[in-house]
Coordinates of C-alpha atoms and ligand atoms in Angstrom, one line a residue:
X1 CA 103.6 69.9 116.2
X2 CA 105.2 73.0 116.7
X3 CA 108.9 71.4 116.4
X4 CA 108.3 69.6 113.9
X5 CA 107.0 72.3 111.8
X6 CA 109.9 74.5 112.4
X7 CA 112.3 71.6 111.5
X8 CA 109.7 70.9 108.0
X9 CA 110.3 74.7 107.5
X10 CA 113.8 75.2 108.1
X11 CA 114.2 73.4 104.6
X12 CA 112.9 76.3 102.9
X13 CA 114.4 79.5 104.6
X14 CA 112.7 82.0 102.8
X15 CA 109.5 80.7 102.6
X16 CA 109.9 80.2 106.2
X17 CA 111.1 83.7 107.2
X18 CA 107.3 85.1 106.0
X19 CA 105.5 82.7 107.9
X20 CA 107.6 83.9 110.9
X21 CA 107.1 87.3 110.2
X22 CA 102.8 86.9 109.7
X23 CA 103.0 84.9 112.5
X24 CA 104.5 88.0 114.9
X25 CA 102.0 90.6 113.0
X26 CA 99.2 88.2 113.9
X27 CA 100.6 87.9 117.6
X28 CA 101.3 91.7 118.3
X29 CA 98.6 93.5 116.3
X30 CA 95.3 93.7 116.8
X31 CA 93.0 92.4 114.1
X32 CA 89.9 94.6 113.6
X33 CA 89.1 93.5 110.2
X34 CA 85.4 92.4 110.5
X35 CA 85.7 89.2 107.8
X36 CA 88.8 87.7 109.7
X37 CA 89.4 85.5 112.6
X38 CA 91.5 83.2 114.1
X39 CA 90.9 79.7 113.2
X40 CA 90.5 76.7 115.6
X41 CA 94.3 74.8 116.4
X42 CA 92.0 71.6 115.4
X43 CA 91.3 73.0 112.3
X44 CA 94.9 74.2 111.6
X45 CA 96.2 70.6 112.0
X46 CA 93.4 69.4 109.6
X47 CA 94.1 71.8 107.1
X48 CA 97.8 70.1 107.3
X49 CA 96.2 66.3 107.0
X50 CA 96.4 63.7 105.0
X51 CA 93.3 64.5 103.7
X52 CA 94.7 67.2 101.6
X53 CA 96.0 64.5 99.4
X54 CA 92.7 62.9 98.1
X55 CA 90.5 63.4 95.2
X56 CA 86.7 62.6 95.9
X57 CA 85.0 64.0 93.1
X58 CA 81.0 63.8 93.5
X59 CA 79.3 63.7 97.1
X60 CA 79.3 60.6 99.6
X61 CA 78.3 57.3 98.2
X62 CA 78.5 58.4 94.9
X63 CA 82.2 59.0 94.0
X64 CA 84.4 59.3 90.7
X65 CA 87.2 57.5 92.9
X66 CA 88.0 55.1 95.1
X67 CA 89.4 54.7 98.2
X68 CA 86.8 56.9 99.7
X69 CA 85.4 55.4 103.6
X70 CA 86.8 58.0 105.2
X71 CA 86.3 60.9 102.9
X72 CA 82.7 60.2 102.7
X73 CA 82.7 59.9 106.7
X74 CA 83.9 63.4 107.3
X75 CA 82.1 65.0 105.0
X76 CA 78.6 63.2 106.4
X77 CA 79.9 64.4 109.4
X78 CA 80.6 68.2 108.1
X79 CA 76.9 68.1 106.1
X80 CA 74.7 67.2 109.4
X81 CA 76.9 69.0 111.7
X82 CA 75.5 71.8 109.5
X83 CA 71.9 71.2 109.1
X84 CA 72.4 71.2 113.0
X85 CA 73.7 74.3 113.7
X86 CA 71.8 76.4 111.1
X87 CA 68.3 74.3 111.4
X88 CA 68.5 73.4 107.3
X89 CA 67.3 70.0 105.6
X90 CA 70.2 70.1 103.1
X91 CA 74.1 71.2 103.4
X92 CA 76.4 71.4 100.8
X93 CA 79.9 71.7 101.9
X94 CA 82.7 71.7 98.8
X95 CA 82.2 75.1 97.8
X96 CA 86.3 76.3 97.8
X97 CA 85.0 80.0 98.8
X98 CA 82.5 82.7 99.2
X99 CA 82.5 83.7 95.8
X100 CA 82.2 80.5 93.7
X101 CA 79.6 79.2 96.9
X102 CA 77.3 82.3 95.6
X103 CA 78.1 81.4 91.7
X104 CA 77.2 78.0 92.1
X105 CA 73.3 79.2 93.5
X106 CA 72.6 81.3 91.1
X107 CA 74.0 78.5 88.3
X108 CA 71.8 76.2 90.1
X109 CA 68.9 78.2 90.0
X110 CA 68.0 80.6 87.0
X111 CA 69.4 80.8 83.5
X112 CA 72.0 83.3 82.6
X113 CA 70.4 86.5 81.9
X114 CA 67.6 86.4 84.4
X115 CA 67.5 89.3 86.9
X116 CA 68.5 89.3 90.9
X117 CA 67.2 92.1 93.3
X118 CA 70.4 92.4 95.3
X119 CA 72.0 94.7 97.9
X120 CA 74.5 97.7 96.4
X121 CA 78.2 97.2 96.7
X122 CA 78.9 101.0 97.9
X123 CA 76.0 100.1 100.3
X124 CA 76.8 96.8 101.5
X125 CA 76.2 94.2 99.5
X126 CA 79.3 91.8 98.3
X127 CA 81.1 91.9 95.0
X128 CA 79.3 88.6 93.9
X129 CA 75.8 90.2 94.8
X130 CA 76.5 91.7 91.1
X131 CA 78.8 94.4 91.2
X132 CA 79.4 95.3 87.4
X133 CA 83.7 94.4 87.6
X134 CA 82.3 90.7 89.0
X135 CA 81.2 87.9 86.0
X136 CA 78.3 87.3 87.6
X137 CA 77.9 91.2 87.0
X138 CA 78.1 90.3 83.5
X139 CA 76.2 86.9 83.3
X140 CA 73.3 88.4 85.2
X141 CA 70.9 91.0 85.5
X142 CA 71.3 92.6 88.7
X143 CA 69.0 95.7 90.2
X144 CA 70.5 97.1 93.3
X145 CA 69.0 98.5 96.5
X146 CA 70.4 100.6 98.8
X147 CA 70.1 102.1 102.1
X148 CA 67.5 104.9 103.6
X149 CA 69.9 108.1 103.6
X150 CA 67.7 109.2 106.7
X151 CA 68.4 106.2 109.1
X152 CA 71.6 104.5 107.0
X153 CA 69.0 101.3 107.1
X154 CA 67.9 99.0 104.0
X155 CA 64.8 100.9 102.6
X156 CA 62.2 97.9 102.4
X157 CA 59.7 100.3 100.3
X158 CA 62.4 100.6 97.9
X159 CA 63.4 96.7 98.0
X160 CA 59.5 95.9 97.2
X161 CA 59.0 98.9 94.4
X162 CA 62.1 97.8 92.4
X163 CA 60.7 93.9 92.9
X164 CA 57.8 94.9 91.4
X165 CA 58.9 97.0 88.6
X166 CA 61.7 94.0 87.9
X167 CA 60.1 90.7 88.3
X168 CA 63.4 89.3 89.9
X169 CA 63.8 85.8 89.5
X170 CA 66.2 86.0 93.0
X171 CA 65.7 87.9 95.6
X172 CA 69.0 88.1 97.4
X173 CA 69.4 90.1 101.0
X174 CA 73.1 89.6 103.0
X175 CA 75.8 92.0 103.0
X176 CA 79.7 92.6 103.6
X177 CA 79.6 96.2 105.2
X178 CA 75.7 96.8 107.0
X179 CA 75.9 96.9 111.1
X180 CA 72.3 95.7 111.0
X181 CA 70.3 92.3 111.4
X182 CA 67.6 91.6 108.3
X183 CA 64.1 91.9 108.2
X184 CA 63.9 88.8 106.7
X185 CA 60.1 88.1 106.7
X186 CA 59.7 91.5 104.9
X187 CA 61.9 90.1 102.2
X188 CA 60.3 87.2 102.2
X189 CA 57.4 88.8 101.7
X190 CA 58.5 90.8 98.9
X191 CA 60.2 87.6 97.1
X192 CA 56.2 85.9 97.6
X193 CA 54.8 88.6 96.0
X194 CA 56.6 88.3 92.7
X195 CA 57.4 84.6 92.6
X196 CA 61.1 84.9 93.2
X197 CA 63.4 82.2 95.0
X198 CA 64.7 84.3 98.9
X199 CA 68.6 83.7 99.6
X200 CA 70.7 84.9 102.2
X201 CA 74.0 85.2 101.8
X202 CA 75.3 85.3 105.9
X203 CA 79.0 85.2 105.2
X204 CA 79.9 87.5 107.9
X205 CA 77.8 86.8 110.5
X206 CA 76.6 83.3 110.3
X207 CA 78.4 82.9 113.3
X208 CA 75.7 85.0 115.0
X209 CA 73.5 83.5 113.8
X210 CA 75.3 79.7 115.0
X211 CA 75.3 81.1 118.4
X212 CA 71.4 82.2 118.2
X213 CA 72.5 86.0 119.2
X214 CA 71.0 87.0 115.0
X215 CA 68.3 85.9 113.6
X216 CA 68.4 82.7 111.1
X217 CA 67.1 83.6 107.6
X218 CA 66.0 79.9 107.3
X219 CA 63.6 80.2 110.5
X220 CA 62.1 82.8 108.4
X221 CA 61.1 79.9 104.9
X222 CA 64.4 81.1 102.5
X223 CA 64.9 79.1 100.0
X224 CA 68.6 79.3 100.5
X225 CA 71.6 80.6 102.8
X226 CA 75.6 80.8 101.9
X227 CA 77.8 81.2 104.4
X228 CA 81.5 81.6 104.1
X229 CA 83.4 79.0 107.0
X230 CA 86.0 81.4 108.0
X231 CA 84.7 84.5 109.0
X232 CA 82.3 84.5 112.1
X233 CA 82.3 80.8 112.6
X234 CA 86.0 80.5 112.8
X235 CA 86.7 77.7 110.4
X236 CA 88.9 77.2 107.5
X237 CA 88.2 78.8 104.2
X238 CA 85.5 77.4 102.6
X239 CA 82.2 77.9 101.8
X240 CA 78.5 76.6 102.4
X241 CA 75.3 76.0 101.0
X242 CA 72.4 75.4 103.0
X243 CA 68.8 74.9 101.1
X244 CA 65.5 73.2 101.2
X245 CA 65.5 69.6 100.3
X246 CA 63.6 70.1 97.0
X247 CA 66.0 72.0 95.4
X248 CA 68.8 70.5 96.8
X249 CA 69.6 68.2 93.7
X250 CA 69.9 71.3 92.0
X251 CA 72.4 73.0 94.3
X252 CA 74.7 69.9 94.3
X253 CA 74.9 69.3 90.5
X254 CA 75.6 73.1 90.5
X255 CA 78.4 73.2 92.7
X256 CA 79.8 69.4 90.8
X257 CA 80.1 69.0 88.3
X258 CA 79.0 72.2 87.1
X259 CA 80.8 74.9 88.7
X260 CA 84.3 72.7 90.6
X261 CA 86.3 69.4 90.3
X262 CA 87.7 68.1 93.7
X263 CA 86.7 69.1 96.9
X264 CA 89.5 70.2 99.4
X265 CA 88.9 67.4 101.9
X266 CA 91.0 68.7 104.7
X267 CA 89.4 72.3 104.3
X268 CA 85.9 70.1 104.8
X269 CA 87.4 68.0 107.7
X270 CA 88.1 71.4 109.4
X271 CA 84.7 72.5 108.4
X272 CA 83.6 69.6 110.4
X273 CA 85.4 70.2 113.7
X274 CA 84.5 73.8 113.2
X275 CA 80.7 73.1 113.0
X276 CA 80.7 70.8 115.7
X277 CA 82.4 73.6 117.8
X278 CA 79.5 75.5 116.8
X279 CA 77.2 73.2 118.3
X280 CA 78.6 73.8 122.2
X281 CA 77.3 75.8 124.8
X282 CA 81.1 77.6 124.7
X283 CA 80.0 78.9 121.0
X284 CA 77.3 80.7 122.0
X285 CA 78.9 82.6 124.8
X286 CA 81.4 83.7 122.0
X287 CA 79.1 84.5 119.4
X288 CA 77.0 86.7 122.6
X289 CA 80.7 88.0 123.6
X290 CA 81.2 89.4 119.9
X291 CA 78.2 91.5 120.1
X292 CA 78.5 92.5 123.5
X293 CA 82.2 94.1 122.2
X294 CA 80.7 95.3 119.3
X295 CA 78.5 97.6 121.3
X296 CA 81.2 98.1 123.6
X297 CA 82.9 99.4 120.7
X298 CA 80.2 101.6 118.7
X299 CA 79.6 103.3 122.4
X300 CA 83.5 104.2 122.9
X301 CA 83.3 105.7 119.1
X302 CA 80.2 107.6 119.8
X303 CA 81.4 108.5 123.4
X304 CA 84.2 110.1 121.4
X305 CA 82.3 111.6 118.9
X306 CA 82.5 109.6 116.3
X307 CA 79.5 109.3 113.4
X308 CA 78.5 105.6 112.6
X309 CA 76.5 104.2 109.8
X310 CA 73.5 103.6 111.2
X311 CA 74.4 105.2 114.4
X312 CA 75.7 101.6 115.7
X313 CA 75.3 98.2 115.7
X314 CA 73.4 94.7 115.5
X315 CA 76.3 92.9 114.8
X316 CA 80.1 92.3 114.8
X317 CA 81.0 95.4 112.5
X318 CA 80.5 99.1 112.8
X319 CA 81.4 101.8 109.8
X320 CA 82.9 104.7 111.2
X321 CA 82.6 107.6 108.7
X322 CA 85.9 109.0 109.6
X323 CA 85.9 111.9 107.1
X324 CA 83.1 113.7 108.9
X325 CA 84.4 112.4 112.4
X326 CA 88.3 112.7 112.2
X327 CA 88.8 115.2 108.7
X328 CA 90.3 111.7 107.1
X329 CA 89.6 109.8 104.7
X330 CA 89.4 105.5 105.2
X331 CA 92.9 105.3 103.5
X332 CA 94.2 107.9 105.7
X333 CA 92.7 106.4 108.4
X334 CA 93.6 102.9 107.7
X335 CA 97.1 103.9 107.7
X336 CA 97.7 105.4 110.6
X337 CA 95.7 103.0 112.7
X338 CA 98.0 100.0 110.9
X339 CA 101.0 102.5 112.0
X340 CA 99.7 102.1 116.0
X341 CA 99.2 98.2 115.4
X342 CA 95.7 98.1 114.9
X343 CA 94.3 96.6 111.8
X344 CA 91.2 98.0 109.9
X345 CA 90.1 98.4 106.4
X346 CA 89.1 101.5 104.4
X347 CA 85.5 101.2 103.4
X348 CA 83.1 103.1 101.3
X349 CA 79.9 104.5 103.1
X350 CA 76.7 104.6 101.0
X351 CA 76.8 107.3 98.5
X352 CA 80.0 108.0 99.3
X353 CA 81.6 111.2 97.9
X354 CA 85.1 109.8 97.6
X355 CA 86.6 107.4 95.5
X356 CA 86.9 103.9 96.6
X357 CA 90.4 103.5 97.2
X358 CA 90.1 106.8 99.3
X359 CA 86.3 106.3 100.6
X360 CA 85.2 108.3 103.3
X361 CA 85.1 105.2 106.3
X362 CA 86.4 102.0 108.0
X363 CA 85.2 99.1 108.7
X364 CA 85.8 98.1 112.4
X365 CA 84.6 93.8 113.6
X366 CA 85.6 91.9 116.6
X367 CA 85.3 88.3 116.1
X368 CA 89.2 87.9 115.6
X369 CA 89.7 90.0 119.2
X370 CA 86.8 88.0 120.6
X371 CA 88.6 84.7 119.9
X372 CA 91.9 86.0 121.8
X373 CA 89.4 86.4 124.8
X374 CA 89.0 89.9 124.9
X375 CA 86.2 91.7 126.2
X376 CA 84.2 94.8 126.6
X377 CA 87.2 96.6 128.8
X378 CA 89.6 95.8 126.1
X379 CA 87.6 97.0 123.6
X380 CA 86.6 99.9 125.2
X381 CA 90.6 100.8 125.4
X382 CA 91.2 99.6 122.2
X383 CA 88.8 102.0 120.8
X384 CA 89.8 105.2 122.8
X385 CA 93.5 104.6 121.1
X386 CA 91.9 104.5 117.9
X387 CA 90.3 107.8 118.7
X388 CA 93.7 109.4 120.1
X389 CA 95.4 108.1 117.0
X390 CA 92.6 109.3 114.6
X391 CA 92.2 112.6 116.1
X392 CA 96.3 113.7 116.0
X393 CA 97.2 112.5 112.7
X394 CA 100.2 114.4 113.2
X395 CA 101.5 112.9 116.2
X396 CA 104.0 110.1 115.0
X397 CA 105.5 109.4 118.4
X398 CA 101.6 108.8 119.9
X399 CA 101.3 105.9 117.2
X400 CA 104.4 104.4 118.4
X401 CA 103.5 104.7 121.8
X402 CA 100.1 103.1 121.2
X403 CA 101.6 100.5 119.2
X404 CA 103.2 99.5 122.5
X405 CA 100.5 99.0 124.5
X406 CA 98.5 97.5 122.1
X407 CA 101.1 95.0 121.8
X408 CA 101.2 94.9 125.5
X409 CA 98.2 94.2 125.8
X410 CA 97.8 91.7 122.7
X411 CA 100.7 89.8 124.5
X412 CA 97.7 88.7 127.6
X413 CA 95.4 87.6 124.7
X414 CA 97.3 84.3 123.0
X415 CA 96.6 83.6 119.3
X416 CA 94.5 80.9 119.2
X417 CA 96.6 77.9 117.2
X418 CA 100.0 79.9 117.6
X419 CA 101.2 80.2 121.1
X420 CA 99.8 77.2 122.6
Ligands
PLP1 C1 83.4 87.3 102.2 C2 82.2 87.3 101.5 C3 82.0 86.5 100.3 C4 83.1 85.9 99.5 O1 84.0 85.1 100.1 P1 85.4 84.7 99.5 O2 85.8 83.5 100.3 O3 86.3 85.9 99.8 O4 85.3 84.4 98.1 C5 80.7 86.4 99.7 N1 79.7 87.1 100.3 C6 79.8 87.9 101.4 C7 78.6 88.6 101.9 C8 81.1 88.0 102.0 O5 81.2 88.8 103.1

């Protein structure tokens, strides 16, 4: 496959030359950025299928096209795989992303102008959970919670006073940037109480929640969880819908023909594989492994002093605050880590002081390291370089020396799908 590729490539030299050069920043650095991972080898060769080259408008057994046995047999297969894994009566599979997964809910479920009780973007929340430069910003009316200052944790009073005072139609609880697992019954609760529909949008840690190490929203009577494929679960980039059967006519007609045209077929046969990876014993060791190097992680940082939201973490992501730890702000930081090798992202920290292109944090995960098979004593290294680098911003030729052993050590942990 390999060969072949290169030879396909060679035809195109300077297309060719980036994908060499991602491919050695993938193989020598060390990704920390919470949302990414490295994706099955299966699902790499999928995304490359055949599949890619057929339209299959509408869902399985009721198509716009013909020509469609096998279409319709991988994306039964992708569907129930799902319901499996997360325990749901209905999947929907053909979202082409995060964002237009989320869209297509609240489309499917309320009429434009009604109001959604969601999670603050400098808190948390995601950009789609009705941050005022998104459309559904605009096409909705979203009231935002935010976090307890005293404990950095969602403030469930709050959630249930602001419910009350705004009748939401949605009551929306997930996040982007929270280190936390969700009281979901208390949202529940607080949904009940004013009639609204309960959705969780899991994109970064459904794959916690695959491997039964966080707890599943849908356990708990939501009405509906998203999940992004490629994050957590490792799978291509897609997006997910899983909801109750009685409102599932609803989701589908919202995601086609009312929000998309054709699904990306090869992106759901990789959604297939990566769900039924999901469903072996081996997934839930990694999803236990992420964790444990998350904590392996958080107590490195706080072994070196360092403040974390929240003081640590439930799940695969910390936020450092690195202007009160380090005397840098997240760009700052962000840079020199990327100078040692090791990839983070800036990140604002609720109520942040700073700006948002120089907020006050990063945002640390480990579910791409995990997937190269590294483990607590990794991470625990890993970190205590971060710390060095962090805490001598002046020292160039310590970066460049940690770059080197990072890459030393990145060269015992294989890509997944690239050096095979
Ligand atoms: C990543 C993410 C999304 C959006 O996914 P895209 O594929 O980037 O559009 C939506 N919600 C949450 C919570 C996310 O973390």
């Amino acid at each position: 496959m390999r060969a072949l590729r290169d030879q396909l490539f060679a035809t195109d030299p300077e297309v060719s030359a980036t994908l060499t050069g991602e491919e050695d920043r993938q193989r020598l650095g060390i990704e920390l950025i919470p949302s990414e991972n490295y994706t099955y080898p299966e699902v790499l060769a999928a995304l490359g299928s055949v599949f890619t080259n057929k339209y299959s408008e509408g869902y399985p057994g009721r198509r716009y096209y013909g020509g469609q046995e096998f279409t319709d047999q991988v994306e039964n297969l992708a569907r129930e795989r799902a319901c499996r894994v997360f325990r749901s009566e209905h999947a929907n599979v053909q979202p082409l992303s995060g964002s237009p997964m989320n869209q297509a809910v609240y489309l499917g479920l309320l009429n434009p102008g009604d109001t959604i009780l969601a999670m603050d973007l400098s808190h948390g929340g995601h950009l789609t959970h009705g941050a005022p430069v998104s459309h559904m910003g605009r096409l909705f009316s979203f009231v935002r919670y935010k976090t307890d200052p005293a404990d950095g944790a969602i403030d469930m009073d709050a959630v249930r006073e602001l419910a009350r005072q705004h009748r939401p139609k949605l009551v929306l609880c997930g996040y982007t940037s929270y280190p936390r697992d969700l009281d979901y019954a208390a949202f529940r609760a607080v949904a009940d109480e004013v009639g609204a529909y309960t959705m969780c949008d899991a994109s970064h840690y459904a794959g916690l929640v695959a491997g039964n190490v966080m707890r599943n929203p849908l356990d708990f009577g939501f009405d509906v969880m998203t999940t992004t494929s490629h994050k957590s679960l490792r799978g291509p980039r897609g997006g997910m819908i899983l909801c109750r059967k009685d409102i599932a006519a609803h989701i589908d007609k919202s995601v086609f023909p009312g929000l998309q045209g054709g699904p990306h077929m090869n992106v759901i046969a990789g959604m297939a594989i990566t769900l039924g990876k999901a469903l072996q014993p081996e997934f839930a060791d990694y999803a236990a492994q992420v964790l444990a190097n998350a904590k392996a992680m958080a107590a490195t940082f706080i072994q070196r002093g360092a403040e974390l939201v929240t003081g640590g973490t439930d799940n695969h992501m910390l936020v450092v605050n690195t202007q009160h730890s380090f005397g840098l702000d997240g760009r700052a930081a962000e840079e020199l880590l990327d100078a040692a090798g090791i990839t983070t992202n800036k990140q604002i920290i609720p109520d942040d002081v700073n700006p948002p292109l120089r907020p006050s944090g990063i945002r640390v995960g480990t579910p791409a390291a995990t997937a190269r098979g590294m483990k607590e004593p990794e991470m625990a290294q890993l970190t205590g370089w971060m710390a060095d680098v962090l805490a001598s911003p002046e020292d160039a030729s310590l970066r460049a020396d940690i770059r080197g052993r990072v890459a030393d050590v990145c060269r015992l942990f294989p890509v997944p799908g690239l050096d095979v």
